[in-house]
Coordinates of C-alpha atoms and ligand atoms in Angstrom, one line a residue:
M27 CA 91.4 -47.6 48.6
K28 CA 88.0 -45.8 49.0
R29 CA 87.5 -44.1 52.4
V30 CA 84.2 -45.0 54.0
A31 CA 82.3 -44.4 57.3
V32 CA 79.6 -46.6 58.9
V33 CA 76.8 -44.6 60.4
G34 CA 74.6 -46.3 63.1
F35 CA 76.6 -49.0 64.8
G36 CA 73.8 -51.5 65.8
F37 CA 73.2 -54.9 64.3
M38 CA 73.7 -53.8 60.7
G39 CA 76.4 -51.2 61.4
M40 CA 78.5 -53.9 63.0
T41 CA 77.8 -56.3 60.1
H42 CA 78.8 -53.7 57.5
A43 CA 81.9 -52.7 59.4
L44 CA 83.0 -56.3 59.6
N45 CA 82.7 -56.7 55.9
I46 CA 84.3 -53.4 55.1
L47 CA 87.3 -54.5 57.2
R48 CA 87.5 -57.7 55.1
N49 CA 87.4 -55.7 51.8
A50 CA 90.8 -54.8 50.2
D51 CA 89.3 -51.9 48.3
L52 CA 87.7 -50.1 51.2
Q53 CA 89.2 -48.4 54.2
L54 CA 87.0 -47.9 57.3
V55 CA 88.0 -44.4 58.5
A56 CA 85.1 -43.5 60.8
I57 CA 82.2 -44.9 62.8
V58 CA 79.3 -42.7 63.8
D59 CA 76.7 -43.6 66.5
K60 CA 74.7 -41.2 68.5
D61 CA 75.3 -43.5 71.5
P62 CA 79.1 -44.2 71.4
E63 CA 78.8 -46.8 74.1
T64 CA 76.9 -48.9 71.6
I65 CA 80.1 -49.2 69.5
E66 CA 82.0 -51.2 72.1
K67 CA 79.0 -53.2 73.2
N68 CA 78.0 -54.4 69.7
L69 CA 81.5 -55.7 68.6
T70 CA 81.1 -59.1 70.1
A71 CA 77.5 -59.6 71.1
K72 CA 75.0 -61.2 68.8
S73 CA 73.1 -58.0 68.4
G74 CA 70.4 -58.9 65.9
N75 CA 68.1 -61.9 65.2
F76 CA 71.0 -64.1 64.0
S77 CA 74.8 -63.9 64.2
T78 CA 76.7 -62.2 61.3
G79 CA 80.2 -62.5 62.9
E80 CA 82.3 -60.6 65.4
I81 CA 84.9 -57.8 65.2
D82 CA 88.2 -57.9 67.1
P83 CA 88.2 -54.7 69.1
A84 CA 91.9 -54.1 68.1
Q85 CA 90.7 -53.8 64.4
I86 CA 88.8 -50.6 65.2
S87 CA 90.8 -49.1 68.0
N88 CA 92.4 -46.6 65.7
I89 CA 89.3 -45.7 63.8
T90 CA 87.8 -42.2 64.7
K91 CA 84.4 -42.4 66.4
Y92 CA 81.8 -39.7 66.2
S93 CA 78.5 -39.2 67.9
D94 CA 77.4 -36.6 65.2
F95 CA 77.1 -37.4 61.5
D96 CA 77.5 -33.7 60.4
E97 CA 80.8 -33.5 62.3
C98 CA 82.1 -36.6 60.6
L99 CA 81.1 -35.3 57.2
E100 CA 82.9 -32.1 57.9
K101 CA 86.1 -33.5 59.4
E102 CA 86.7 -36.7 57.4
K103 CA 87.7 -36.9 53.7
L104 CA 85.2 -39.6 52.7
D105 CA 84.3 -41.3 49.4
A106 CA 81.2 -43.1 50.7
V107 CA 79.0 -43.7 53.7
H108 CA 77.2 -46.8 54.8
L109 CA 74.0 -45.7 56.5
C110 CA 72.8 -48.3 59.0
V111 CA 70.4 -46.2 61.0
H112 CA 66.7 -46.9 61.3
T113 CA 64.3 -46.3 58.5
D114 CA 63.0 -43.0 59.9
L115 CA 66.5 -41.5 59.3
H116 CA 67.2 -42.9 55.9
Y117 CA 65.9 -40.0 53.8
E118 CA 67.5 -37.2 55.9
M119 CA 70.9 -38.9 56.2
A120 CA 71.1 -40.1 52.6
R121 CA 70.2 -36.6 51.4
N122 CA 72.8 -35.0 53.7
A123 CA 75.5 -37.4 52.4
L124 CA 74.6 -36.9 48.8
L125 CA 74.6 -33.1 49.2
H126 CA 78.2 -33.5 50.6
N127 CA 79.0 -35.4 47.4
K128 CA 79.4 -38.8 49.1
H129 CA 78.4 -42.1 47.5
V130 CA 75.7 -43.8 49.6
F131 CA 75.1 -47.4 50.6
L132 CA 71.8 -47.3 52.4
E133 CA 70.2 -50.1 54.5
K134 CA 66.8 -51.4 53.3
P135 CA 63.9 -50.3 53.2
F136 CA 64.8 -47.4 50.9
T137 CA 62.3 -44.9 52.5
L138 CA 58.7 -45.5 53.2
D139 CA 57.8 -42.2 51.5
I140 CA 57.8 -42.7 47.7
K141 CA 58.4 -39.0 46.9
E142 CA 61.5 -39.0 49.2
A143 CA 62.9 -42.0 47.5
E144 CA 62.3 -40.4 44.1
E145 CA 64.1 -37.2 45.3
L146 CA 67.1 -39.2 46.5
I147 CA 67.4 -41.0 43.1
D148 CA 67.2 -37.7 41.4
L149 CA 69.8 -36.1 43.7
A150 CA 72.2 -39.0 43.2
R151 CA 71.9 -38.6 39.4
R152 CA 72.4 -34.9 39.6
K153 CA 75.4 -35.3 41.8
S154 CA 76.8 -38.2 39.8
R155 CA 77.0 -40.3 43.0
I156 CA 76.3 -44.0 43.4
L157 CA 73.2 -44.8 45.5
M158 CA 72.6 -48.4 46.4
I159 CA 70.1 -49.9 48.7
A160 CA 71.4 -52.9 50.7
H161 CA 69.1 -55.7 49.4
V162 CA 71.3 -58.4 50.8
V163 CA 69.2 -61.4 49.5
R164 CA 70.1 -60.5 45.9
F165 CA 73.7 -61.3 47.0
M166 CA 73.1 -64.5 49.0
P167 CA 74.6 -67.6 47.4
P168 CA 71.5 -69.9 47.7
Y169 CA 69.3 -67.2 46.2
Q170 CA 71.8 -66.5 43.5
K171 CA 71.7 -70.2 42.6
L172 CA 67.9 -70.0 42.4
K173 CA 68.2 -66.9 40.1
H174 CA 70.7 -68.8 37.9
W175 CA 68.2 -71.7 37.5
I176 CA 65.4 -69.4 36.7
D177 CA 67.4 -67.5 34.1
S178 CA 69.2 -70.5 32.5
K179 CA 66.0 -72.6 32.5
E180 CA 68.2 -75.5 33.6
F181 CA 65.1 -77.3 35.0
G182 CA 62.7 -75.8 32.4
E183 CA 60.4 -72.9 32.9
L184 CA 59.6 -71.8 36.5
K185 CA 55.9 -72.4 37.3
F186 CA 55.6 -71.7 41.1
L187 CA 57.9 -70.0 43.6
S188 CA 57.3 -69.8 47.4
L189 CA 59.4 -67.3 49.4
S190 CA 59.1 -67.2 53.2
R191 CA 60.7 -65.4 56.1
F192 CA 59.7 -65.6 59.8
S193 CA 61.2 -64.0 62.9
G194 CA 60.4 -63.1 66.4
I195 CA 59.5 -59.4 67.1
P196 CA 62.8 -57.5 67.1
G197 CA 64.0 -57.0 70.7
W198 CA 67.5 -55.6 70.1
G199 CA 69.0 -52.1 69.8
Q200 CA 66.6 -49.3 69.1
W201 CA 63.8 -51.7 68.2
K202 CA 62.4 -51.1 71.8
E203 CA 61.9 -47.4 71.0
K204 CA 58.3 -46.5 70.1
Q205 CA 59.3 -43.9 67.4
V206 CA 61.5 -46.5 65.7
T207 CA 58.9 -49.3 65.6
R208 CA 56.1 -46.9 64.6
N209 CA 58.2 -45.7 61.6
S210 CA 59.6 -49.1 60.6
G211 CA 56.7 -50.0 58.3
G212 CA 56.2 -53.2 60.3
A213 CA 57.3 -56.6 59.1
L214 CA 56.0 -56.0 55.6
F215 CA 58.5 -53.2 54.9
D216 CA 61.2 -54.5 57.1
L217 CA 61.3 -58.3 56.9
N218 CA 59.0 -59.5 54.0
I219 CA 60.5 -56.8 51.8
H220 CA 63.5 -59.1 51.4
D221 CA 61.4 -61.7 49.5
I222 CA 59.3 -59.0 47.8
D223 CA 62.5 -57.4 46.5
F224 CA 63.9 -60.8 45.4
A225 CA 60.8 -61.7 43.5
N226 CA 60.9 -58.2 41.9
Y227 CA 64.6 -58.8 41.0
V228 CA 64.1 -62.1 39.3
L229 CA 60.6 -61.8 37.8
G230 CA 59.7 -58.1 37.8
I231 CA 56.4 -56.6 38.7
P232 CA 53.5 -59.0 38.8
S233 CA 50.2 -58.4 37.0
E234 CA 48.1 -59.2 40.2
I235 CA 48.7 -59.4 43.9
K236 CA 46.2 -61.0 46.3
S237 CA 47.2 -60.4 49.9
A238 CA 46.1 -60.8 53.5
V239 CA 47.9 -59.1 56.4
L240 CA 47.7 -59.4 60.2
S241 CA 48.7 -56.9 62.8
G242 CA 51.4 -57.5 65.5
G243 CA 53.6 -55.6 67.9
L244 CA 55.0 -53.2 65.4
S245 CA 52.2 -52.4 62.9
K246 CA 49.0 -53.4 61.2
N247 CA 51.0 -55.5 58.7
D248 CA 53.4 -57.7 60.7
Y249 CA 52.3 -60.9 58.9
V250 CA 51.7 -61.2 55.2
S251 CA 50.4 -64.0 53.1
A252 CA 50.2 -63.1 49.4
M253 CA 49.9 -64.7 46.0
W254 CA 51.4 -62.9 43.0
S255 CA 50.5 -63.8 39.4
Y256 CA 52.4 -63.1 36.2
A257 CA 49.8 -63.5 33.5
D258 CA 52.3 -63.2 30.7
K259 CA 54.7 -65.9 32.1
N260 CA 52.0 -68.1 33.8
V261 CA 54.0 -68.1 37.0
H262 CA 52.7 -67.7 40.5
V263 CA 54.7 -66.5 43.5
K264 CA 53.7 -67.0 47.2
I265 CA 55.1 -64.5 49.7
E266 CA 54.6 -65.4 53.3
G267 CA 56.1 -64.4 56.7
G268 CA 56.2 -62.0 59.5
N269 CA 57.5 -61.2 63.0
T270 CA 54.5 -61.8 65.1
F271 CA 56.3 -64.4 67.2
H272 CA 58.0 -64.0 70.5
S273 CA 61.4 -62.3 70.4
N274 CA 63.4 -65.5 70.8
F275 CA 61.6 -67.4 68.1
P276 CA 64.3 -68.9 65.8
F277 CA 64.7 -66.9 62.5
Q278 CA 63.9 -68.9 59.4
A279 CA 63.8 -68.1 55.7
G280 CA 63.8 -70.1 52.6
F281 CA 62.3 -70.9 49.2
M282 CA 60.5 -73.7 47.3
A283 CA 60.4 -73.5 43.5
Q284 CA 58.6 -75.8 41.1
F285 CA 60.2 -75.9 37.6
E286 CA 58.9 -78.0 34.7
K287 CA 61.5 -80.7 35.3
A288 CA 62.3 -80.4 39.0
S289 CA 61.3 -78.9 42.3
V290 CA 63.9 -77.3 44.6
L291 CA 63.9 -76.6 48.4
Y292 CA 66.1 -74.4 50.5
T293 CA 65.6 -73.6 54.2
S294 CA 67.8 -71.6 56.6
L295 CA 67.1 -74.4 59.2
K296 CA 69.2 -76.8 57.0
S297 CA 71.2 -74.1 55.4
D298 CA 74.1 -76.1 53.9
I299 CA 72.1 -77.8 51.1
I300 CA 69.5 -77.2 48.4
S301 CA 67.3 -80.2 47.6
I302 CA 66.5 -80.8 44.0
A303 CA 63.7 -83.4 43.4
D304 CA 62.1 -85.0 40.4
N305 CA 59.8 -88.0 40.2
D306 CA 62.7 -90.5 40.5
S307 CA 65.1 -89.1 43.0
V308 CA 66.2 -86.2 45.2
L309 CA 69.7 -84.7 44.9
E310 CA 71.3 -82.5 47.5
V311 CA 73.7 -79.7 46.3
P312 CA 75.7 -77.3 48.4
A313 CA 73.7 -74.1 49.1
G314 CA 76.7 -71.8 49.8
D315 CA 76.7 -69.6 52.9
A316 CA 73.7 -67.1 52.9
G317 CA 75.7 -65.0 55.4
E318 CA 78.2 -64.3 52.6
G319 CA 75.4 -62.0 51.1
Y320 CA 76.6 -59.3 53.5
T321 CA 80.2 -59.7 52.2
N322 CA 79.1 -59.9 48.6
E323 CA 76.9 -56.8 48.6
I324 CA 79.7 -54.7 50.1
A325 CA 82.2 -56.1 47.6
Y326 CA 79.8 -55.3 44.8
F327 CA 79.3 -51.7 46.1
A328 CA 83.2 -51.4 46.4
D329 CA 83.5 -52.5 42.7
C330 CA 81.0 -49.9 41.6
L331 CA 83.1 -47.3 43.5
K332 CA 86.3 -48.5 42.0
N333 CA 85.0 -48.6 38.4
N334 CA 82.6 -45.6 38.8
T335 CA 79.7 -47.7 37.6
L336 CA 76.0 -47.7 38.5
P337 CA 74.9 -50.7 40.7
A338 CA 73.1 -52.5 37.8
E339 CA 72.4 -55.5 40.0
C340 CA 70.6 -53.3 42.6
M341 CA 69.5 -50.0 41.1
P342 CA 67.7 -47.6 43.4
S343 CA 64.8 -47.5 40.9
S344 CA 64.3 -51.2 41.4
S345 CA 64.5 -50.8 45.2
L346 CA 61.8 -48.1 44.9
D347 CA 59.7 -50.6 42.9
S348 CA 60.0 -52.9 45.9
I349 CA 58.6 -50.2 48.2
K350 CA 55.7 -49.7 45.8
L351 CA 55.1 -53.4 45.8
C352 CA 55.0 -53.5 49.6
Y353 CA 52.2 -50.9 49.5
N354 CA 50.3 -53.1 47.0
H355 CA 49.9 -55.7 49.9
I356 CA 47.9 -53.4 52.1
Ligands
NAD415 N1 69.7 -56.3 55.7 C1 69.4 -56.9 56.8 O1 69.4 -58.2 56.9 C2 68.9 -56.1 57.9 C3 68.7 -56.7 59.2 C4 68.4 -55.8 60.3 C5 68.1 -54.5 60.1 N2 68.3 -54.0 58.8 C6 68.1 -52.5 58.6 O2 69.2 -51.8 59.1 C7 68.7 -50.6 59.7 C8 69.2 -50.5 61.2 O3 68.6 -51.6 61.9 P1 69.4 -52.4 63.1 O4 68.7 -53.6 63.4 O5 70.9 -52.5 62.8 O6 69.2 -51.3 64.2 P2 69.9 -51.1 65.7 O7 68.9 -50.6 66.6 O8 70.6 -52.4 66.1 O9 71.0 -50.0 65.4 C9 70.7 -48.7 65.0 C10 71.9 -47.8 65.5 O10 71.8 -46.5 65.0 C11 72.2 -45.6 66.0 N3 71.6 -44.2 65.7 C12 70.4 -43.8 65.9 N4 70.2 -42.5 65.6 C13 71.5 -42.1 65.1 C14 72.0 -40.9 64.6 N5 71.2 -39.8 64.5 N6 73.3 -40.8 64.3 C15 74.1 -41.9 64.4 N7 73.6 -43.1 64.9 C16 72.4 -43.2 65.2 C17 71.7 -46.2 67.3 O11 72.4 -45.7 68.4 C18 72.0 -47.7 67.0 O12 73.2 -48.1 67.5 C19 67.2 -50.5 59.6 O13 66.9 -49.7 58.4 C20 66.8 -52.0 59.3 O14 65.7 -52.1 58.4 C21 68.7 -54.7 57.8

């Protein structure tokens, strides 16, 4: 079993820990949070904008807790770290972990500074360590089905894809702290990046992006409406969403895709099905559980650790392209 630590035990730290505990190839040996009280508090509460599950306190009672990442790196024999701290700490902590020869699973967005991301990619290569950014949508069953239909051309060529994601302004954990919100990159880099990254994953870099952004409580780009064009494929992609709504606004995400022979619809508001329509009928197929994306991405990282292979489905160079694409919207 590979020995791992979770660093930052808020919404995502709890989610990663839960899925590490479920994984037969990983052993959670340490949890780091600068505020240790957070660890107990976040076990059962719905700590983010939707529920990703709960941890039985008994499952982590024997796991060593640290308030300092350096101390954990020094005292524990770790294979990998799961960094679930806010974006302003991504570079510093990932660099520290790689310099200590640890494999790194880092929450999105990679880093807002392109040079820092390039440096981390280079460092991981020089140290022969796996660096993977947690782009969970790539691992969500409904989106994996969509990718399969695009790749297999089961419904003919893709003509138009609309990806959307809306949320209230984050009101949990450190999201109330000015420094955190200021350095988050706003909804564009924090929320819409999920869809920007998915479009990048399935279709690559577009030839043109037309975009409009609106400011909100976090940044000048907390709402984005964009149209991407791929001249070579004659495909258009609409990206829309943001977090300009009040904190308790229900989270919703989904996709609509028009293929030559059918149009498909998925929305998290009716998350168990994907509708597939043509001019004669509409068929409903099981969507799978989008929440399994968190389990799947950690299982994929664990497989990469076990087989000592690069994360081909989610290379850090591709995650860096997604950061560059975000910048192309402003
Ligand atoms: N993939 C997703 O669906 C998803 C969803 C939400 C957030 N995220 C990403 O996850 C990251 C964390 O977001 P969150 O919503 O979980 O935040 P959060 O505020 O809930 O948790 C952050 C935690 O980090 C801890 N922390 C801060 N500084 C630390 C330090 N120096 N050492 C150790 N711990 C420290 C805080 O005490 C807090 O418990 C962000 O990068 C965010 O973009 C991803």
